[in-house]
CSV table of C-alpha atoms (C1' of nucleotides) in Angstrom, one decimal:
chain,number,residue,atom,x,y,z
A,122,MET,CA,5.3,122.9,-9.4
A,123,ALA,CA,3.4,120.3,-7.5
A,124,ARG,CA,-0.3,120.6,-8.4
A,125,ARG,CA,-2.6,120.1,-5.5
A,126,THR,CA,-4.5,116.8,-5.6
A,127,THR,CA,-6.7,115.0,-3.2
A,128,PRO,CA,-4.9,114.3,0.1
A,129,PRO,CA,-4.9,110.7,1.3
A,130,PRO,CA,-7.4,109.5,3.9
A,131,PRO,CA,-6.7,110.3,7.5
A,132,SER,CA,-4.5,107.7,9.2
A,133,SER,CA,-7.2,106.5,11.6
A,134,LEU,CA,-8.4,103.8,9.2
A,135,SER,CA,-8.0,101.0,11.6
A,136,PRO,CA,-11.3,99.9,13.2
A,137,ALA,CA,-9.4,99.8,16.5
A,138,PRO,CA,-9.6,102.8,18.7
A,139,PRO,CA,-7.1,105.5,17.8
A,140,SER,CA,-3.8,105.1,19.5
A,141,ARG,CA,-4.5,108.2,21.6
A,142,GLU,CA,-7.3,106.3,23.3
A,143,SER,CA,-5.4,103.2,24.1
A,144,GLY,CA,-3.4,105.1,26.7
A,145,PRO,CA,-3.6,104.3,30.4
A,146,ARG,CA,-6.9,106.0,31.0
A,147,VAL,CA,-9.4,108.5,29.7
A,148,THR,CA,-10.8,110.9,32.3
A,149,ARG,CA,-14.4,111.8,32.4
A,150,ARG,CA,-13.5,115.3,31.6
A,151,ARG,CA,-11.6,114.3,28.5
A,152,ALA,CA,-14.4,112.0,27.3
A,153,GLU,CA,-16.8,114.9,27.7
A,154,THR,CA,-14.6,117.3,25.8
A,155,ARG,CA,-14.3,114.8,23.0
A,156,ARG,CA,-18.0,114.3,22.9
A,157,ARG,CA,-18.7,118.0,22.7
A,158,LEU,CA,-16.1,118.5,20.0
A,159,LEU,CA,-17.7,115.8,17.9
A,160,ALA,CA,-21.2,117.2,18.4
A,161,ALA,CA,-20.0,120.7,17.4
A,162,ALA,CA,-18.2,119.2,14.4
A,163,PHE,CA,-21.3,117.4,13.3
A,164,ASP,CA,-23.2,120.7,13.2
A,165,ALA,CA,-20.3,122.6,11.5
A,166,PHE,CA,-19.8,120.0,8.8
A,167,ALA,CA,-23.5,119.8,8.1
A,168,GLU,CA,-23.8,123.5,7.9
A,169,LEU,CA,-20.6,124.6,6.2
A,170,GLY,CA,-19.4,121.5,4.4
A,171,VAL,CA,-16.2,119.6,5.2
A,172,GLY,CA,-13.9,121.7,3.1
A,173,ARG,CA,-14.9,125.0,4.6
A,174,VAL,CA,-14.9,124.1,8.3
A,175,ARG,CA,-12.0,125.5,10.3
A,176,VAL,CA,-10.6,124.3,13.6
A,177,GLU,CA,-11.7,127.6,15.0
A,178,ASP,CA,-15.3,126.9,13.9
A,179,VAL,CA,-15.5,123.6,15.7
A,180,CYS,CA,-13.9,125.1,18.9
A,181,GLU,CA,-16.2,128.1,19.0
A,182,ARG,CA,-19.2,125.8,18.7
A,183,ALA,CA,-17.9,123.5,21.3
A,184,ARG,CA,-16.8,126.4,23.6
A,185,TYR,CA,-13.2,125.2,23.7
A,186,THR,CA,-10.0,126.5,22.4
A,187,ARG,CA,-7.6,124.9,19.9
A,188,GLY,CA,-5.7,123.3,22.7
A,189,ALA,CA,-8.6,121.1,23.4
A,190,PHE,CA,-9.0,120.3,19.7
A,191,TYR,CA,-5.3,119.3,19.2
A,192,SER,CA,-5.3,117.4,22.4
A,193,ASN,CA,-8.0,115.1,21.0
A,194,PHE,CA,-7.5,115.1,17.3
A,195,ASP,CA,-4.6,115.3,14.8
A,196,SER,CA,-6.5,117.2,12.2
A,197,LEU,CA,-9.9,118.2,10.9
A,198,ASP,CA,-9.8,115.2,8.5
A,199,GLU,CA,-9.3,112.8,11.4
A,200,LEU,CA,-12.2,114.5,13.2
A,201,PHE,CA,-14.4,114.2,10.2
A,202,PHE,CA,-13.5,110.6,9.7
A,203,VAL,CA,-14.0,109.6,13.3
A,204,LEU,CA,-17.3,111.5,13.4
A,205,TYR,CA,-18.6,109.7,10.4
A,206,GLN,CA,-17.6,106.3,11.7
A,207,GLU,CA,-19.2,106.8,15.0
A,208,ARG,CA,-22.4,108.4,13.7
A,209,ALA,CA,-22.8,105.9,10.9
A,210,ALA,CA,-22.3,103.0,13.3
A,211,ALA,CA,-25.0,104.5,15.6
A,212,MET,CA,-27.4,105.3,12.7
A,213,THR,CA,-26.9,101.8,11.2
A,214,ALA,CA,-27.7,100.2,14.5
A,215,GLU,CA,-30.8,102.3,14.9
A,216,VAL,CA,-32.1,101.5,11.4
A,217,THR,CA,-31.3,97.8,11.7
A,218,ALA,CA,-32.9,97.7,15.1
A,219,ALA,CA,-36.0,99.4,13.8
A,220,LEU,CA,-36.2,97.0,10.9
A,221,ALA,CA,-35.7,94.0,13.2
A,222,SER,CA,-37.9,95.1,16.1
A,223,GLU,CA,-41.0,93.4,15.1
A,224,GLU,CA,-42.2,90.3,13.5
A,225,ARG,CA,-42.0,90.0,9.8
A,226,PRO,CA,-44.4,92.6,8.3
A,227,ALA,CA,-47.4,91.5,6.4
A,228,ARG,CA,-47.1,92.0,2.8
A,229,GLY,CA,-49.0,95.2,2.7
A,230,ASP,CA,-46.9,96.8,5.5
A,231,VAL,CA,-43.4,96.3,4.1
A,232,VAL,CA,-43.1,99.7,2.5
A,233,ALA,CA,-44.4,101.6,5.5
A,234,ARG,CA,-42.1,99.6,7.7
A,235,VAL,CA,-39.0,100.4,5.6
A,236,VAL,CA,-39.9,104.0,5.2
A,237,ALA,CA,-40.4,104.4,8.9
A,238,ALA,CA,-37.1,102.8,9.7
A,239,LEU,CA,-34.9,104.9,7.4
A,240,SER,CA,-33.5,108.2,8.5
A,241,PHE,CA,-34.5,111.5,7.1
A,242,ASP,CA,-32.6,113.7,9.5
A,243,ARG,CA,-31.4,116.7,7.5
A,244,SER,CA,-28.0,117.2,9.2
A,245,TRP,CA,-27.3,113.5,8.9
A,246,SER,CA,-28.2,113.5,5.3
A,247,LEU,CA,-25.9,116.4,4.7
A,248,VAL,CA,-23.0,114.7,6.5
A,249,VAL,CA,-23.6,111.5,4.6
A,250,ALA,CA,-23.5,113.4,1.3
A,251,GLU,CA,-20.3,115.1,2.4
A,252,PHE,CA,-18.7,111.8,3.3
A,253,THR,CA,-19.8,110.3,0.1
A,254,LEU,CA,-18.1,113.0,-1.9
A,255,TYR,CA,-15.1,112.8,0.4
A,256,ALA,CA,-14.8,109.0,-0.1
A,257,ALA,CA,-15.4,109.3,-3.8
A,258,ARG,CA,-12.1,111.2,-4.0
A,259,ARG,CA,-10.3,108.7,-1.7
A,260,PRO,CA,-10.7,105.1,-3.0
A,261,ALA,CA,-9.3,103.7,0.2
A,262,LEU,CA,-12.5,104.9,2.0
A,263,SER,CA,-15.0,103.2,-0.3
A,264,ALA,CA,-14.9,100.2,2.0
A,265,GLN,CA,-16.1,102.3,5.0
A,266,LEU,CA,-19.2,103.3,3.0
A,267,ALA,CA,-19.7,99.9,1.7
A,268,GLU,CA,-19.7,98.4,5.3
A,269,ARG,CA,-22.5,100.7,6.4
A,270,ARG,CA,-24.5,100.1,3.3
A,271,ASP,CA,-24.1,96.4,3.6
A,272,ALA,CA,-25.3,96.2,7.1
A,273,VAL,CA,-28.5,98.1,6.3
A,274,GLN,CA,-28.9,96.1,3.2
A,275,VAL,CA,-28.8,92.9,5.1
A,276,ALA,CA,-31.4,94.1,7.6
A,277,LEU,CA,-33.6,95.2,4.7
A,278,ALA,CA,-33.2,91.9,3.0
A,279,ARG,CA,-34.4,90.2,6.1
A,280,VAL,CA,-37.5,92.3,6.1
A,281,VAL,CA,-38.4,91.8,2.5
A,282,ASP,CA,-37.3,88.2,2.1
A,283,ARG,CA,-40.5,86.5,2.9
A,284,ALA,CA,-43.0,89.3,2.5
A,285,VAL,CA,-42.3,90.3,-1.0
A,286,GLU,CA,-43.0,88.4,-4.2
A,287,ARG,CA,-40.1,89.1,-6.6
A,288,GLY,CA,-41.0,87.2,-9.7
A,289,HIS,CA,-42.0,90.4,-11.5
A,290,LEU,CA,-38.6,91.9,-11.0
A,291,PRO,CA,-35.5,91.8,-13.1
A,292,ALA,CA,-32.9,89.2,-12.3
A,293,SER,CA,-30.8,91.6,-10.4
A,294,MET,CA,-33.6,92.1,-7.9
A,295,ARG,CA,-34.9,88.6,-7.6
A,296,SER,CA,-32.9,87.9,-4.5
A,297,ALA,CA,-33.8,89.6,-1.2
A,298,ASP,CA,-30.3,91.2,-1.3
A,299,GLY,CA,-30.8,92.6,-4.8
A,300,LEU,CA,-34.2,94.0,-3.8
A,301,ALA,CA,-32.7,95.6,-0.7
A,302,ALA,CA,-30.0,97.1,-2.8
A,303,ALA,CA,-32.6,98.6,-5.1
A,304,ILE,CA,-34.5,100.0,-2.1
A,305,LEU,CA,-31.3,101.7,-0.9
A,306,THR,CA,-30.6,103.2,-4.3
A,307,ILE,CA,-34.0,104.7,-4.4
A,308,TYR,CA,-33.7,105.9,-0.8
A,309,HIS,CA,-30.5,107.7,-1.7
A,310,GLY,CA,-32.1,109.4,-4.6
A,311,VAL,CA,-35.0,110.6,-2.4
A,312,SER,CA,-32.9,111.7,0.5
A,313,GLY,CA,-30.6,113.6,-1.8
A,314,GLU,CA,-33.6,115.5,-3.3
A,315,MET,CA,-34.9,116.2,0.2
A,316,LEU,CA,-31.8,118.3,0.8
A,317,ILE,CA,-33.1,120.8,-1.8
A,318,HIS,CA,-36.8,120.8,-1.1
A,319,ARG,CA,-36.4,120.4,2.7
A,320,ASP,CA,-39.7,118.7,3.1
A,321,GLU,CA,-39.3,115.4,5.1
A,322,ALA,CA,-43.0,114.5,4.8
A,323,ARG,CA,-42.8,114.9,1.0
A,324,ALA,CA,-39.7,112.8,0.9
A,325,ARG,CA,-41.3,110.0,2.9
A,326,ALA,CA,-44.4,110.0,0.7
A,327,TRP,CA,-42.3,110.0,-2.4
A,328,LEU,CA,-40.2,107.1,-1.2
A,329,THR,CA,-43.3,105.3,-0.2
A,330,ASP,CA,-44.7,105.6,-3.7
A,331,LEU,CA,-41.5,104.6,-5.4
A,332,LEU,CA,-41.1,101.6,-3.2
A,333,SER,CA,-44.6,100.5,-3.7
A,334,VAL,CA,-43.9,100.2,-7.4
A,335,LEU,CA,-40.8,98.1,-6.6
A,336,VAL,CA,-42.6,95.8,-4.2
A,337,GLY,CA,-45.7,95.4,-6.3
B,21,MET,CA,-18.3,136.3,18.8
B,22,ALA,CA,-19.8,135.9,15.3
B,23,ARG,CA,-20.1,132.3,14.6
B,24,ARG,CA,-19.3,131.4,11.0
B,25,THR,CA,-22.4,130.4,9.1
B,26,THR,CA,-23.1,129.7,5.4
B,27,PRO,CA,-22.3,132.7,3.3
B,28,PRO,CA,-25.0,134.0,0.9
B,29,PRO,CA,-24.9,133.0,-2.7
B,30,PRO,CA,-22.7,134.8,-5.1
B,31,SER,CA,-24.1,138.0,-6.5
B,32,SER,CA,-24.3,136.7,-10.1
B,33,LEU,CA,-27.8,135.4,-9.7
B,34,SER,CA,-29.3,137.2,-12.6
B,35,PRO,CA,-29.8,135.1,-15.7
B,36,ALA,CA,-28.4,138.1,-17.6
B,37,PRO,CA,-24.7,138.0,-18.3
B,38,PRO,CA,-22.6,139.4,-15.5
B,39,SER,CA,-22.0,143.1,-15.7
B,40,ARG,CA,-18.4,142.5,-16.5
B,41,GLU,CA,-19.4,141.0,-19.8
B,42,SER,CA,-21.8,143.7,-20.8
B,43,GLY,CA,-18.9,146.1,-21.3
B,44,PRO,CA,-17.9,147.5,-24.7
B,45,ARG,CA,-16.2,144.4,-26.0
B,46,VAL,CA,-14.6,141.2,-25.1
B,47,THR,CA,-11.4,140.4,-26.9
B,48,ARG,CA,-10.7,136.9,-28.2
B,49,ARG,CA,-7.8,136.7,-25.8
B,50,ARG,CA,-10.0,137.4,-22.9
B,51,ALA,CA,-12.7,135.0,-24.0
B,52,GLU,CA,-10.0,132.3,-24.3
B,53,THR,CA,-8.6,133.1,-20.8
B,54,ARG,CA,-12.1,132.8,-19.4
B,55,ARG,CA,-12.7,129.6,-21.1
B,56,ARG,CA,-9.5,128.1,-19.8
B,57,LEU,CA,-10.1,129.3,-16.3
B,58,LEU,CA,-13.6,127.7,-16.4
B,59,ALA,CA,-12.2,124.4,-17.7
B,60,ALA,CA,-9.5,124.3,-15.1
B,61,ALA,CA,-12.0,125.1,-12.4
B,62,PHE,CA,-14.2,122.3,-13.5
B,63,ASP,CA,-11.4,119.8,-13.0
B,64,ALA,CA,-10.3,121.4,-9.7
B,65,PHE,CA,-13.8,121.4,-8.2
B,66,ALA,CA,-14.4,117.8,-9.3
B,67,GLU,CA,-11.2,116.7,-7.9
B,68,LEU,CA,-10.9,118.7,-4.7
B,69,GLY,CA,-14.4,119.7,-3.8
B,70,VAL,CA,-15.6,123.3,-3.9
B,71,GLY,CA,-14.6,124.1,-0.3
B,72,ARG,CA,-11.0,123.1,-0.7
B,73,VAL,CA,-10.2,124.6,-4.1
B,74,ARG,CA,-7.9,127.7,-3.9
B,75,VAL,CA,-7.5,130.5,-6.4
B,76,GLU,CA,-4.0,129.3,-6.9
B,77,ASP,CA,-5.2,125.8,-7.8
B,78,VAL,CA,-7.4,127.1,-10.6
B,79,CYS,CA,-4.6,129.4,-11.9
B,80,GLU,CA,-2.0,126.7,-11.9
B,81,ARG,CA,-4.2,124.3,-13.8
B,82,ALA,CA,-5.1,127.0,-16.3
B,83,ARG,CA,-1.5,128.3,-16.5
B,84,TYR,CA,-2.4,131.8,-15.6
B,85,THR,CA,-1.7,133.9,-12.6
B,86,ARG,CA,-4.1,135.4,-10.1
B,87,GLY,CA,-4.2,138.6,-12.1
B,88,ALA,CA,-6.1,136.7,-14.8
B,89,PHE,CA,-8.4,135.2,-12.3
B,90,TYR,CA,-9.4,138.4,-10.6
B,91,SER,CA,-9.7,140.2,-14.0
B,92,ASN,CA,-12.5,137.7,-14.9
B,93,PHE,CA,-14.1,136.7,-11.6
B,94,ASP,CA,-14.8,138.3,-8.3
B,95,SER,CA,-14.4,135.2,-6.2
B,96,LEU,CA,-14.2,131.5,-6.3
B,97,ASP,CA,-17.9,131.3,-5.4
B,98,GLU,CA,-18.7,133.3,-8.4
B,99,LEU,CA,-16.6,131.1,-10.6
B,100,PHE,CA,-18.3,128.0,-9.2
B,101,PHE,CA,-21.7,129.5,-9.8
B,102,VAL,CA,-20.9,130.6,-13.3
B,103,LEU,CA,-19.3,127.3,-14.1
B,104,TYR,CA,-22.3,125.3,-12.9
B,105,GLN,CA,-24.7,127.5,-14.8
B,106,GLU,CA,-22.9,127.2,-18.0
B,107,ARG,CA,-22.2,123.5,-17.7
B,108,ALA,CA,-25.7,122.6,-16.6
B,109,ALA,CA,-27.2,124.6,-19.5
B,110,ALA,CA,-25.0,122.7,-21.9
B,111,MET,CA,-25.6,119.3,-20.3
B,112,THR,CA,-29.4,119.9,-20.1
B,113,ALA,CA,-29.4,120.9,-23.8
B,114,GLU,CA,-27.5,117.7,-24.6
B,115,VAL,CA,-29.8,115.4,-22.7
B,116,THR,CA,-32.9,117.0,-24.0
B,117,ALA,CA,-31.6,116.9,-27.5
B,118,ALA,CA,-30.7,113.2,-27.1
B,119,LEU,CA,-34.2,112.6,-25.8
B,120,ALA,CA,-35.8,114.5,-28.6
B,121,SER,CA,-33.6,113.4,-31.4
B,122,GLU,CA,-35.7,110.5,-32.7
B,123,GLU,CA,-39.3,109.5,-33.1
B,124,ARG,CA,-41.1,108.4,-30.0
B,125,PRO,CA,-39.6,105.1,-28.9
B,126,ALA,CA,-41.4,101.9,-29.1
B,127,ARG,CA,-42.6,100.8,-25.8
B,128,GLY,CA,-39.8,98.3,-25.3
B,129,ASP,CA,-37.2,100.9,-26.1
B,130,VAL,CA,-38.1,103.6,-23.7
B,131,VAL,CA,-35.7,102.6,-20.9
B,132,ALA,CA,-32.8,102.1,-23.2
B,133,ARG,CA,-33.4,105.5,-24.8
B,134,VAL,CA,-33.6,107.2,-21.4
B,135,VAL,CA,-30.5,105.5,-20.0
B,136,ALA,CA,-28.6,106.3,-23.2
B,137,ALA,CA,-29.5,110.0,-23.0
B,138,LEU,CA,-28.6,110.6,-19.4
B,139,SER,CA,-25.1,111.6,-18.4
B,140,PHE,CA,-22.8,109.4,-16.4
B,141,ASP,CA,-19.7,111.6,-16.7
B,142,ARG,CA,-17.8,111.2,-13.5
B,143,SER,CA,-16.5,114.8,-13.2
B,144,TRP,CA,-19.9,116.2,-14.0
B,145,SER,CA,-21.5,114.0,-11.4
B,146,LEU,CA,-19.0,115.2,-8.8
B,147,VAL,CA,-19.7,118.8,-9.7
B,148,VAL,CA,-23.5,118.3,-9.6
B,149,ALA,CA,-23.2,116.7,-6.2
B,150,GLU,CA,-21.0,119.6,-5.0
B,151,PHE,CA,-23.5,122.1,-6.3
B,152,THR,CA,-26.4,120.2,-4.8
B,153,LEU,CA,-24.8,120.4,-1.4
B,154,TYR,CA,-23.8,124.1,-2.0
B,155,ALA,CA,-27.4,124.9,-2.9
B,156,ALA,CA,-28.8,122.9,0.0
B,157,ARG,CA,-27.1,125.4,2.2
B,158,ARG,CA,-28.2,128.4,0.3
B,159,PRO,CA,-32.0,128.4,-0.2
B,160,ALA,CA,-31.8,131.1,-2.8
B,161,LEU,CA,-30.1,128.7,-5.1
B,162,SER,CA,-32.7,126.0,-5.1
B,163,ALA,CA,-34.4,127.6,-8.1
B,164,GLN,CA,-31.2,127.1,-10.2
B,165,LEU,CA,-31.3,123.4,-9.5
B,166,ALA,CA,-35.0,123.2,-10.1
B,167,GLU,CA,-34.8,124.9,-13.5
B,168,ARG,CA,-32.3,122.3,-14.8
B,169,ARG,CA,-34.3,119.5,-13.3
B,170,ASP,CA,-37.5,120.8,-14.8
B,171,ALA,CA,-36.1,121.1,-18.3
B,172,VAL,CA,-34.9,117.5,-18.2
B,173,GLN,CA,-38.1,116.4,-16.6
B,174,VAL,CA,-40.1,117.9,-19.4
B,175,ALA,CA,-38.0,116.2,-22.0
B,176,LEU,CA,-38.4,112.9,-20.3
B,177,ALA,CA,-42.1,113.3,-19.9
B,178,ARG,CA,-42.4,113.8,-23.7
B,179,VAL,CA,-40.6,110.5,-24.3
B,180,VAL,CA,-42.6,108.5,-21.9
B,181,ASP,CA,-45.9,110.1,-22.5
B,182,ARG,CA,-47.3,107.9,-25.1
B,183,ALA,CA,-45.0,104.9,-24.9
B,184,VAL,CA,-45.6,103.9,-21.3
B,185,GLU,CA,-48.8,102.6,-19.7
B,186,ARG,CA,-49.1,104.1,-16.3
B,187,GLY,CA,-52.2,102.5,-14.8
B,188,HIS,CA,-50.2,100.3,-12.6
B,189,LEU,CA,-48.4,103.2,-10.9
B,190,PRO,CA,-49.4,105.2,-7.8
B,191,ALA,CA,-51.3,108.4,-8.4
B,192,SER,CA,-48.2,110.5,-8.1
B,193,MET,CA,-46.7,108.9,-11.2
B,194,ARG,CA,-49.8,108.5,-13.3
B,195,SER,CA,-49.0,111.7,-15.2
B,196,ALA,CA,-46.1,111.7,-17.7
B,197,ASP,CA,-44.6,114.4,-15.5
B,198,GLY,CA,-44.8,112.4,-12.3
B,199,LEU,CA,-43.3,109.4,-14.0
B,200,ALA,CA,-40.4,111.6,-15.3
B,201,ALA,CA,-39.9,112.9,-11.8
B,202,ALA,CA,-39.6,109.3,-10.6
B,203,ILE,CA,-37.1,108.5,-13.3
B,204,LEU,CA,-35.0,111.4,-12.2
B,205,THR,CA,-35.1,110.5,-8.6
B,206,ILE,CA,-33.9,107.0,-9.4
B,207,TYR,CA,-31.2,108.4,-11.8
B,208,HIS,CA,-29.9,110.6,-9.0
B,209,GLY,CA,-29.7,107.6,-6.7
B,210,VAL,CA,-27.8,105.6,-9.2
B,211,SER,CA,-25.4,108.3,-10.3
B,212,GLY,CA,-24.6,109.1,-6.6
B,213,GLU,CA,-23.7,105.5,-6.0
B,214,MET,CA,-21.5,105.4,-9.2
B,215,LEU,CA,-19.3,108.0,-7.5
B,216,ILE,CA,-18.2,105.3,-5.1
B,217,HIS,CA,-18.1,102.2,-7.2
B,218,ARG,CA,-16.8,104.1,-10.3
B,219,ASP,CA,-18.2,101.7,-12.8
B,220,GLU,CA,-20.3,103.4,-15.4
B,221,ALA,CA,-21.4,100.3,-17.1
B,222,ARG,CA,-22.6,98.9,-13.9
B,223,ALA,CA,-24.5,102.1,-13.1
B,224,ARG,CA,-26.2,102.1,-16.5
B,225,ALA,CA,-27.2,98.4,-16.1
B,226,TRP,CA,-28.6,99.1,-12.7
B,227,LEU,CA,-30.5,102.1,-13.9
B,228,THR,CA,-31.9,100.1,-16.7
B,229,ASP,CA,-33.1,97.4,-14.3
B,230,LEU,CA,-34.7,99.9,-11.9
B,231,LEU,CA,-36.4,101.8,-14.7
B,232,SER,CA,-37.7,98.6,-16.2
B,233,VAL,CA,-39.6,98.0,-13.0
B,234,LEU,CA,-41.0,101.5,-13.1
B,235,VAL,CA,-42.0,101.3,-16.7
B,236,GLY,CA,-43.5,97.9,-16.5
C,292,DC,C1',1.9,152.8,-38.1
C,293,DA,C1',0.6,155.3,-33.9
C,294,DT,C1',-2.3,155.4,-30.3
C,295,DA,C1',-5.6,154.0,-27.0
C,296,DT,C1',-7.2,150.5,-24.5
C,297,DC,C1',-7.2,146.1,-22.6
C,298,DT,C1',-5.6,142.4,-19.8
C,299,DG,C1',-2.9,139.5,-17.4
C,300,DA,C1',1.7,139.3,-14.4
C,301,DT,C1',3.7,140.7,-10.3
C,302,DA,C1',4.8,142.5,-5.9
C,303,DC,C1',2.9,143.5,-1.8
C,304,DA,C1',0.1,144.4,2.4
C,305,DC,C1',-2.8,142.1,5.1
C,306,DT,C1',-5.7,138.4,6.9
C,307,DT,C1',-6.6,133.8,8.0
C,308,DA,C1',-5.4,129.5,9.7
C,309,DC,C1',-2.5,126.0,11.5
C,310,DG,C1',0.3,123.5,14.7
C,311,DT,C1',3.3,123.7,18.7
C,312,DA,C1',5.5,124.7,23.1
C,313,DT,C1',4.6,126.1,27.6
C,314,DC,C1',2.0,126.7,31.5
C,315,DT,C1',-1.5,126.3,34.9
C,316,DG,C1',-5.8,124.8,36.6
C,317,DA,C1',-8.3,120.4,37.0
C,318,DT,C1',-8.5,115.8,38.3
C,319,DA,C1',-7.2,111.2,39.9
C,320,DC,C1',-5.2,108.4,43.3
C,321,DG,C1',-2.7,106.6,47.4
D,181,DC,C1',-4.5,115.9,52.1
D,182,DG,C1',-0.4,115.9,49.1
D,183,DT,C1',1.4,114.6,44.9
D,184,DA,C1',1.6,113.3,40.3
D,185,DT,C1',-0.5,113.5,36.1
D,186,DC,C1',-3.6,115.2,32.8
D,187,DA,C1',-5.6,118.2,29.6
D,188,DG,C1',-7.1,122.3,28.0
D,189,DA,C1',-5.8,127.7,27.4
D,190,DT,C1',-2.8,130.7,25.5
D,191,DA,C1',0.8,133.0,23.0
D,192,DC,C1',3.5,132.6,19.2
D,193,DG,C1',5.9,131.5,14.9
D,194,DT,C1',5.0,130.2,10.4
D,195,DA,C1',2.6,129.2,6.3
D,196,DA,C1',-1.1,129.7,3.3
D,197,DG,C1',-4.3,132.5,1.0
D,198,DT,C1',-6.6,136.7,-0.5
D,199,DG,C1',-7.4,140.9,-3.0
D,200,DT,C1',-5.4,145.1,-4.8
D,201,DA,C1',-2.4,148.5,-7.1
D,202,DT,C1',0.7,149.0,-10.6
D,203,DC,C1',2.8,148.1,-14.8
D,204,DA,C1',4.1,146.5,-19.3
D,205,DG,C1',3.1,143.6,-23.0
D,206,DA,C1',-0.9,142.4,-26.0
D,207,DT,C1',-4.4,143.7,-28.9
D,208,DA,C1',-7.8,146.5,-31.4
D,209,DT,C1',-8.7,150.3,-34.3
D,210,DG,C1',-8.5,154.5,-37.2
DNA sequence: CATATCTGATACACTTACGTATCTGATACG
DNA sequence: CGTATCAGATACGTAAGTGTATCAGATATG
């Protein structure tokens, strides 16, 4: 009697492109198919949760059959993993770009700047939460989450570094990095709650208030 | 073509006991079977996630067959819902009791008191996160989450009410209730991160630091 | 103890879902 | 344009999973 436990992470753990894509060429058609499958999967995972999504769900939403799915991905787990990687990379790039896009903010503008740069997209928040739980059950994936988090943390640290006095904070937040980590923790709390109350404006206002306490 | 969407919540939404349990009697044997199924389900949901757990998984862990399962529950969704309700009620009672168990803390002890009272049990945190996502997709369940949260918030508000100066906080946190809400938001951020780094002591220390900023 | 009732085990019918082999239309290229 | 290759559609075999009817052992009760 083999009791079911958490399966290992999908095999596409290498940051290099999956082996399927290092073949001789990728046609435009195939790239489009892949794009549409990923987009459909994003919606399905956000709406149904990763454990409930079926191959058929993704195919229906993308208007392909299972042939297309298996031509592009080995499994739903691989699809989920690839989706998260690509989306997280794009989202991280967006957030870091928004944080870096202007001169250092004046002291009074730091909070507004940070809140404006962070994502409150509902589907993305749902997928992040799903991946967080998924990774929580697969220790090998913790590094993927940490990477994304670190990149955003670095960008945040740059923004707060000169603009925020930190002498009033505990030792763990005296560095710009530590303060950035605190900002992210609070952001995660706020965005998690937003999944329930569904009010983005409320979440932003609440994050603003919380960060204003932190920043002084 | 009926595209799969999120199913409605299970039918046991009434706070009254499920109809199955308002029958003439419940034998000791049956109560024990139910208890064991719930305990097994807790482990399975924490380990595999609610969408991946199968009836067979729960039965194997509880050392019963599917007959026992269907004699006690209509579906896995009902089981999950009942499990969350019962566990959340118990956990809320524990936390509120711990918060209420002594005299009002001295000002310097508030944070330690709060951090000591809150739960950092990993399996529970996993199940809460699962239920949060589950409820996020079923608006009718938001009230269940809100109830639990409110009860803890009230208990927290009592603890911080007299012991914490709040003049330095934004308007949203000037009331004891608002401050308690902030504490919970931060706690949820911290406990979510703990699922990834798996270090309870680290999470408690981090929460302590964050709350000390809030409380002044 | 006898009897009635309960409750889990089991077998089974049926559905859902997966992954593969094959084929044909789509596309790239000389 | 002709040819070679690609890639998605489809049918299918198989496994996994569900929910129910039936039954027999367990339990409660007079």
